[in-house]
PDB file of C-alpha atoms in Angstrom:
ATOM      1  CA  UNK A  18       0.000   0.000   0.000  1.00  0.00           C
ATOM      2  CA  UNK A  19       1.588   3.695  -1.126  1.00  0.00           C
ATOM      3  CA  UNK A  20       1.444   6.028   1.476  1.00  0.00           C
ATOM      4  CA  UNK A  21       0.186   9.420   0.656  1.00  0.00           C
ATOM      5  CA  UNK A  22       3.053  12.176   0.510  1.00  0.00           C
ATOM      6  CA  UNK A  23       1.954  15.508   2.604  1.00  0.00           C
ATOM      7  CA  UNK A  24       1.004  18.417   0.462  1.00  0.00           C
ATOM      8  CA  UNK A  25       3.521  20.393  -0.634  1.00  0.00           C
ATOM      9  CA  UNK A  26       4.938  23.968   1.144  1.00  0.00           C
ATOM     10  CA  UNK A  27       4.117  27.291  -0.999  1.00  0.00           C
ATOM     11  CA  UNK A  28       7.706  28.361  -1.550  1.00  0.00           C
ATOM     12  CA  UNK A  29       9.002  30.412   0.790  1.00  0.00           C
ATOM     13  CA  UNK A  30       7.131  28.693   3.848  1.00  0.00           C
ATOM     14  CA  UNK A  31       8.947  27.036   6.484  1.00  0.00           C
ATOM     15  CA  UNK A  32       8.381  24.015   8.052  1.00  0.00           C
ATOM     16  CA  UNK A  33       6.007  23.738  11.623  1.00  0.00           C
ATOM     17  CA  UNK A  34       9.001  24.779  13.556  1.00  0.00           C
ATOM     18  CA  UNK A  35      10.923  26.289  10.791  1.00  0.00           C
ATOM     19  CA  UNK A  36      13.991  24.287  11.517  1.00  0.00           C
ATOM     20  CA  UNK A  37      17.041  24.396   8.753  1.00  0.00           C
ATOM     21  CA  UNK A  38      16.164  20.641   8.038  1.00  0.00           C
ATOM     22  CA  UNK A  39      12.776  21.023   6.649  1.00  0.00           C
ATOM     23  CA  UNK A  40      13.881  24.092   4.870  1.00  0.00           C
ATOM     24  CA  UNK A  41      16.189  21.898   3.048  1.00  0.00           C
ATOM     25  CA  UNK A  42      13.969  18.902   2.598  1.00  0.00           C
ATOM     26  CA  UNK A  43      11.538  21.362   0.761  1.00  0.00           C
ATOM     27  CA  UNK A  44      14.304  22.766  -1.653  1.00  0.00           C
ATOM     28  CA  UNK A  45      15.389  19.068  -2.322  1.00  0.00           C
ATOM     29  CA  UNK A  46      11.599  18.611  -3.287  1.00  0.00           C
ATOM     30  CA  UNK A  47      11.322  21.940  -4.982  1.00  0.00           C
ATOM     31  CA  UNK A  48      14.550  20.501  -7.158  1.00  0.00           C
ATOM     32  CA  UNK A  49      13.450  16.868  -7.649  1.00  0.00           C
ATOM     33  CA  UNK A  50       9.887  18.219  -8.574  1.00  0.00           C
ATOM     34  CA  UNK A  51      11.162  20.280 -11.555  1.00  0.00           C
ATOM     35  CA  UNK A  52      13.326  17.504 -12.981  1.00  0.00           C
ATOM     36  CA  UNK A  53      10.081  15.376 -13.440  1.00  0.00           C
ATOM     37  CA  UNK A  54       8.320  15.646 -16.812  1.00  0.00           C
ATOM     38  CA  UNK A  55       4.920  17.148 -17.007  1.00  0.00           C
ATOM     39  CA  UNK A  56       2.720  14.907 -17.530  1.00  0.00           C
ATOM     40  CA  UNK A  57       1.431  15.058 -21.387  1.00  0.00           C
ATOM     41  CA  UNK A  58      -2.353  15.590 -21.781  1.00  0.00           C
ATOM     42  CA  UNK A  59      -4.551  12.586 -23.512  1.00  0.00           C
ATOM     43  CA  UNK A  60      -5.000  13.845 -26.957  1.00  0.00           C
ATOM     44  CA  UNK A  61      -4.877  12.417 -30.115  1.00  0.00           C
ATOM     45  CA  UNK A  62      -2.204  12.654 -32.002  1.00  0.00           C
ATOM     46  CA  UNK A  63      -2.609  15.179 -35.284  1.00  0.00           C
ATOM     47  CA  UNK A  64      -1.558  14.376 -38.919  1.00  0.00           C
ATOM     48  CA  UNK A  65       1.868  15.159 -38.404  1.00  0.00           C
ATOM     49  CA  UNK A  66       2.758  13.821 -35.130  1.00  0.00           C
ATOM     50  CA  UNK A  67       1.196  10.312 -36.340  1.00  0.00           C
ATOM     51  CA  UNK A  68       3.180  10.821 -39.477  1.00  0.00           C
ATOM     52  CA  UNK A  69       6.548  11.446 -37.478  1.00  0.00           C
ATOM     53  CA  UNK A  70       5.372   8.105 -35.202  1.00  0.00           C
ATOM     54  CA  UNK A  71       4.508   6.328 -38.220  1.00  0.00           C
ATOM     55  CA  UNK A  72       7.934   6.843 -40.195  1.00  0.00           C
ATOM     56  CA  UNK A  73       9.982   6.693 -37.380  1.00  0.00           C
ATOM     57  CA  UNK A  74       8.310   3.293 -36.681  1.00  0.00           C
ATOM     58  CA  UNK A  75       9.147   2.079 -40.086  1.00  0.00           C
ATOM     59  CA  UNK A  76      12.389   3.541 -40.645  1.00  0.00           C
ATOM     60  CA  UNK A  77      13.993   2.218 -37.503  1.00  0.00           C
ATOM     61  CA  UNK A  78      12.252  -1.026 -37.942  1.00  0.00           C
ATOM     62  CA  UNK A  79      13.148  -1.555 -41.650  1.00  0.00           C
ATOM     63  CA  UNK A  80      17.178  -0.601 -40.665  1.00  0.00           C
ATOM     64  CA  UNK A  81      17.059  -2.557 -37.976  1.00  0.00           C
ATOM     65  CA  UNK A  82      16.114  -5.153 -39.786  1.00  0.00           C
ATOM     66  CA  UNK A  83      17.804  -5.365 -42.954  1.00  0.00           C
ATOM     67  CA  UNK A  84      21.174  -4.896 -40.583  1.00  0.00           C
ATOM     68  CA  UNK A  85      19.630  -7.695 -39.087  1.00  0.00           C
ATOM     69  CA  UNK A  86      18.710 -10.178 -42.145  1.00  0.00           C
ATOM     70  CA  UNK A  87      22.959  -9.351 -43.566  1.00  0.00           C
ATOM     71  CA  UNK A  88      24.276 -10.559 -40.402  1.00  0.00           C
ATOM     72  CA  UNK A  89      21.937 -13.627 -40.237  1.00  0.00           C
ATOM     73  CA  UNK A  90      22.434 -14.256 -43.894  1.00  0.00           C
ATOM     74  CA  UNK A  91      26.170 -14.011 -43.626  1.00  0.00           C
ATOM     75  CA  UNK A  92      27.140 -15.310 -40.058  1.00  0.00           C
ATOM     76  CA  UNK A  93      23.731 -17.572 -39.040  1.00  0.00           C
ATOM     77  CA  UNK A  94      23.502 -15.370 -36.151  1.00  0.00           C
ATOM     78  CA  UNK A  95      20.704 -14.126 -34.605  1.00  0.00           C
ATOM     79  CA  UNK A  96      20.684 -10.121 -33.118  1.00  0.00           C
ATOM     80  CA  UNK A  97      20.418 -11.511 -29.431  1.00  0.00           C
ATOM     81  CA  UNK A  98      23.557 -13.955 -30.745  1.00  0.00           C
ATOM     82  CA  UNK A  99      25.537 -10.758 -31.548  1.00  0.00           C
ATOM     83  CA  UNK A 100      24.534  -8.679 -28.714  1.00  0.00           C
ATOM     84  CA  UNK A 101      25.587 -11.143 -26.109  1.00  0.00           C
ATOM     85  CA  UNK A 102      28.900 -12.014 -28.488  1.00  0.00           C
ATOM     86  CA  UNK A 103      30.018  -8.523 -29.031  1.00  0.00           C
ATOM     87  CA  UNK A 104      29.468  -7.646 -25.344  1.00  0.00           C
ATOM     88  CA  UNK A 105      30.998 -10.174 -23.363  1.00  0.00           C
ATOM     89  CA  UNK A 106      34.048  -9.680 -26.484  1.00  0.00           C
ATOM     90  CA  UNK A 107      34.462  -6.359 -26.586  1.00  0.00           C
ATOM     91  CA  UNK A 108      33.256  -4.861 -22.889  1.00  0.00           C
ATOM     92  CA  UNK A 109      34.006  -7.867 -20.750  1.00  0.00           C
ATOM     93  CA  UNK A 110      37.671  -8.989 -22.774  1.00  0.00           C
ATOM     94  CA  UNK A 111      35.942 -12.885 -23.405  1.00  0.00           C
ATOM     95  CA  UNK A 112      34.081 -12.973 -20.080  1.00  0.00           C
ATOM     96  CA  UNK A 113      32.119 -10.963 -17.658  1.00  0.00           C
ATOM     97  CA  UNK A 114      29.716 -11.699 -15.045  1.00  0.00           C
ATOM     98  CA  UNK A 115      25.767 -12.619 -15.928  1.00  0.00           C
ATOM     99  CA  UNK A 116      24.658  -9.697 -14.030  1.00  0.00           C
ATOM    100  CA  UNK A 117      26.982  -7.173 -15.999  1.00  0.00           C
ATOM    101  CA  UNK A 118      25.841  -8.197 -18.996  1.00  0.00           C
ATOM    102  CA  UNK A 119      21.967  -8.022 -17.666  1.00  0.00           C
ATOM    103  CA  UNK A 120      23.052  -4.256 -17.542  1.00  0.00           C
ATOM    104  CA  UNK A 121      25.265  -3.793 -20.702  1.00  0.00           C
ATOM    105  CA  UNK A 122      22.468  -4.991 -22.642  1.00  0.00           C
ATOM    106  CA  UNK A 123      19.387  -3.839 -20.500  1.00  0.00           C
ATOM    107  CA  UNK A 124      17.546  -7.027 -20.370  1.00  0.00           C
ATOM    108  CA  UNK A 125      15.600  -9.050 -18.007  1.00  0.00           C
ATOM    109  CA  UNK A 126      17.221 -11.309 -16.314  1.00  0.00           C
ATOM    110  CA  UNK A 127      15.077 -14.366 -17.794  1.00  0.00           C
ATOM    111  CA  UNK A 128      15.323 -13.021 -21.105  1.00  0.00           C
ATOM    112  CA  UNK A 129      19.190 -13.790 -20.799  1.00  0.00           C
ATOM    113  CA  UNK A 130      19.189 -16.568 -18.996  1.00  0.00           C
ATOM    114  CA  UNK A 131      17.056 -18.290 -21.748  1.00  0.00           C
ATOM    115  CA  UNK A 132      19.102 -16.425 -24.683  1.00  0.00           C
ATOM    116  CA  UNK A 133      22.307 -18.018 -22.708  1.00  0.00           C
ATOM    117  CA  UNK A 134      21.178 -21.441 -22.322  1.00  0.00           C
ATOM    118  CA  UNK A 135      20.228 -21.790 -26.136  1.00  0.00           C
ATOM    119  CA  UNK A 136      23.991 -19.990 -26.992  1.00  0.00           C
ATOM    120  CA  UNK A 137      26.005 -22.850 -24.450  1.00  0.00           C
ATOM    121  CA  UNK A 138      23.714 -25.622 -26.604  1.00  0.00           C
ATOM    122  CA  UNK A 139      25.305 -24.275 -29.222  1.00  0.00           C
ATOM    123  CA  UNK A 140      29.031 -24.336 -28.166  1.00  0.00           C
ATOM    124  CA  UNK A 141      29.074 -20.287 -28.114  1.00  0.00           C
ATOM    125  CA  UNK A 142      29.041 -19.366 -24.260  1.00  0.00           C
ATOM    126  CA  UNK A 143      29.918 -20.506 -20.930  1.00  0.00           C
ATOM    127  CA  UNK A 144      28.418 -20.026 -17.901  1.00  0.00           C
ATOM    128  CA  UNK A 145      30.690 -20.832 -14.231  1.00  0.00           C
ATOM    129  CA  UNK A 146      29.681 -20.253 -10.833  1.00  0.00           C
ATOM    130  CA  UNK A 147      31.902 -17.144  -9.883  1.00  0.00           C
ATOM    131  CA  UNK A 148      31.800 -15.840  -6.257  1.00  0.00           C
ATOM    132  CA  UNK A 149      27.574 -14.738  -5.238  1.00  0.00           C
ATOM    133  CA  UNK A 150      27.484 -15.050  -9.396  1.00  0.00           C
ATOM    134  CA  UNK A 151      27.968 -16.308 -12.799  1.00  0.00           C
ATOM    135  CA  UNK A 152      30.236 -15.729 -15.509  1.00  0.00           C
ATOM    136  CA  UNK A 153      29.685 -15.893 -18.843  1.00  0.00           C
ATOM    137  CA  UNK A 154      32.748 -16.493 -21.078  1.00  0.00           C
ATOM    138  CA  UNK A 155      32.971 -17.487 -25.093  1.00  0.00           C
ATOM    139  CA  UNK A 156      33.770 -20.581 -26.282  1.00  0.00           C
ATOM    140  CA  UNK A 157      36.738 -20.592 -29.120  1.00  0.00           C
ATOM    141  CA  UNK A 158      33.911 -21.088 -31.442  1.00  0.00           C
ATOM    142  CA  UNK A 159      31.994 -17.889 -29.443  1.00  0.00           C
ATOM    143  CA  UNK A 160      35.113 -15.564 -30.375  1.00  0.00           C
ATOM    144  CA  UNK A 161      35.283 -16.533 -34.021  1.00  0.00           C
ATOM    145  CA  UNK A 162      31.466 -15.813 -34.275  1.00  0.00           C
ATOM    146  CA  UNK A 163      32.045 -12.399 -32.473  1.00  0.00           C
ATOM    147  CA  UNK A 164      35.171 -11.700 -34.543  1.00  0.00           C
ATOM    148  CA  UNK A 165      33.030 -12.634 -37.553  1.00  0.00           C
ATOM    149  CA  UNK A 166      30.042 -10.844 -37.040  1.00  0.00           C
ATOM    150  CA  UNK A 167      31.490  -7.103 -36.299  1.00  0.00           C
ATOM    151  CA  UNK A 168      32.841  -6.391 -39.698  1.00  0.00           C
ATOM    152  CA  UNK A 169      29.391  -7.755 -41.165  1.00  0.00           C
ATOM    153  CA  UNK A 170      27.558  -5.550 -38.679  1.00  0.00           C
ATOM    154  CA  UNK A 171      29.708  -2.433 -39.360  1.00  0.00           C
ATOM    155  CA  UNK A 172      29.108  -2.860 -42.946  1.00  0.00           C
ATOM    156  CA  UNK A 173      25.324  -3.409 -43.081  1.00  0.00           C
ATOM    157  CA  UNK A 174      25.152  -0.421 -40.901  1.00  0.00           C
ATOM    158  CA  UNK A 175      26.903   1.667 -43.319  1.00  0.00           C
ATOM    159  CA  UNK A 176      25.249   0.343 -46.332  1.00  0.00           C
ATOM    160  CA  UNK A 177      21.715   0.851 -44.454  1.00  0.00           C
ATOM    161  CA  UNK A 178      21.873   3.973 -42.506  1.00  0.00           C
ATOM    162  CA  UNK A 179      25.274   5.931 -42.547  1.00  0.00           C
ATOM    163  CA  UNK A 180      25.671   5.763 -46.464  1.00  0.00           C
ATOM    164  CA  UNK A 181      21.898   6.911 -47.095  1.00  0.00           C
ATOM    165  CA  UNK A 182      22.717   9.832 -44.781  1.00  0.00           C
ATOM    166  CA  UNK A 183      24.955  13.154 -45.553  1.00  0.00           C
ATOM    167  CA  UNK A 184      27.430  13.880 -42.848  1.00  0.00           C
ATOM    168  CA  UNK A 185      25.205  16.811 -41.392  1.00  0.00           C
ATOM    169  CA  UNK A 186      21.974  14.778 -41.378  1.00  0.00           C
ATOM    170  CA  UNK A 187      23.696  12.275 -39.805  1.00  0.00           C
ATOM    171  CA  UNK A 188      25.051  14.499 -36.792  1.00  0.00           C
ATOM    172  CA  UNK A 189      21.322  16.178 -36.550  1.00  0.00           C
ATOM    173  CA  UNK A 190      20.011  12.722 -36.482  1.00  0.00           C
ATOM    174  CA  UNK A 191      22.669  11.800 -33.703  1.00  0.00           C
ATOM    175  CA  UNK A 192      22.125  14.866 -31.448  1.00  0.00           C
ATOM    176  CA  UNK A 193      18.067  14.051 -32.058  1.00  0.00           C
ATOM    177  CA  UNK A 194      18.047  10.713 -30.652  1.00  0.00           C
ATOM    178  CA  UNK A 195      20.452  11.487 -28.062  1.00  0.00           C
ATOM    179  CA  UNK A 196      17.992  14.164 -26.961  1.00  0.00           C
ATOM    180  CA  UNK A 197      15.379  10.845 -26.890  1.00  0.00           C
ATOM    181  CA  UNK A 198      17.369   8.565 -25.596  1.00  0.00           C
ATOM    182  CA  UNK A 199      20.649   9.262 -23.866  1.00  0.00           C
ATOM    183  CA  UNK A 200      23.799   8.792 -24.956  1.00  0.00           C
ATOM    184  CA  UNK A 201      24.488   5.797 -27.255  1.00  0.00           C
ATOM    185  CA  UNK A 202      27.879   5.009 -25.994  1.00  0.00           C
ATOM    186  CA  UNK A 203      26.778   2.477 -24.022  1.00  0.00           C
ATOM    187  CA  UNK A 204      25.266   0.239 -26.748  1.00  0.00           C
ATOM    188  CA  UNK A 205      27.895  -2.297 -28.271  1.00  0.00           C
ATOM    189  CA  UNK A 206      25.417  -3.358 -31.132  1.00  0.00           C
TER     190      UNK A 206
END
């Protein structure tokens, strides 16, 4: 059960005994408050913001994709293959624990554990108890995939989004989805 928060100070106003604490617990609020959203009313979208929801839909869905279908085609990986491959290569050096890689890729946990299991039935991965945890290493036969893979992935990436772009587009369309998303240098694949 949530308990109710008490109503909040006009600013300005001290707490009941206008002590330095509550004075500072109010500014926290006052500064925590601001960094949350509004909330965005229920309204339909118009013409053009269904049309901007629409093609960004298909755009990053057909790109995704068709980098996708060249790595399958040329490697028989699948995407959750090469994200696990490329991360426990490149950020964990051939192994890292489960739970780091739970957070490299921002997964749920079951989602890797089942992803893993299929990958160690098929000679890629290791898992070993280590410590509270598990680590995940690559087989020899893991590291040639991931070795394999990146150069297919960088190039169906250029051929499907950086080549289609000019070099300005392409740093408007970086600083665009950074604004929506964060940073990307966190993302391996």
């Amino acid at each position: 059960m949530k308990s109710k928060k008490a109503p909040k100070k006009a600013k300005g106003s001290k707490g009941s005994k206008g002590s330095k604490a509550s004075e500072k617990s109010t500014a926290s609020d006052e500064s925590t408050a601001s960094a949350v959203p509004e909330p965005v009313p229920a309204v339909p979208l118009d013409d053009d913001e269904m049309r901007l929801w629409q093609s960004w839909k298909v755009a990053t869905e057909r790109v995704g994709g068709v980098v996708q279908e060249d790595i399958r085609a040329e490697t028989g990986l699948s995407d959750p293959d090469v994200a696990v491959l490329t991360s426990v290569a490149e950020t964990g050096g051939g192994s890292m624990r489960q739970s780091e890689l739970v957070a490299v890729l921002d997964w749920h946990r079951s989602r890797l554990s089942h992803q893993l299991t299929r990958m160690e039935g098929r000679g890629l991965v290791t898992r070993t108890p280590a410590g509270d945890g598990v680590a995940v290493g690559l087989t020899p036969a893991g590291a040639a995939a991931a070795s394999s893979a990146r150069p297919v992935h960088d190039r169906a990436v250029r051929a499907h989004l950086i080549a289609r772009l000019p070099p300005r587009d392409r740093r408007r369309l970086l600083a665009i989805l950074d604004a929506l998303g964060g940073s990307g240098t966190d993302v391996v694949t």
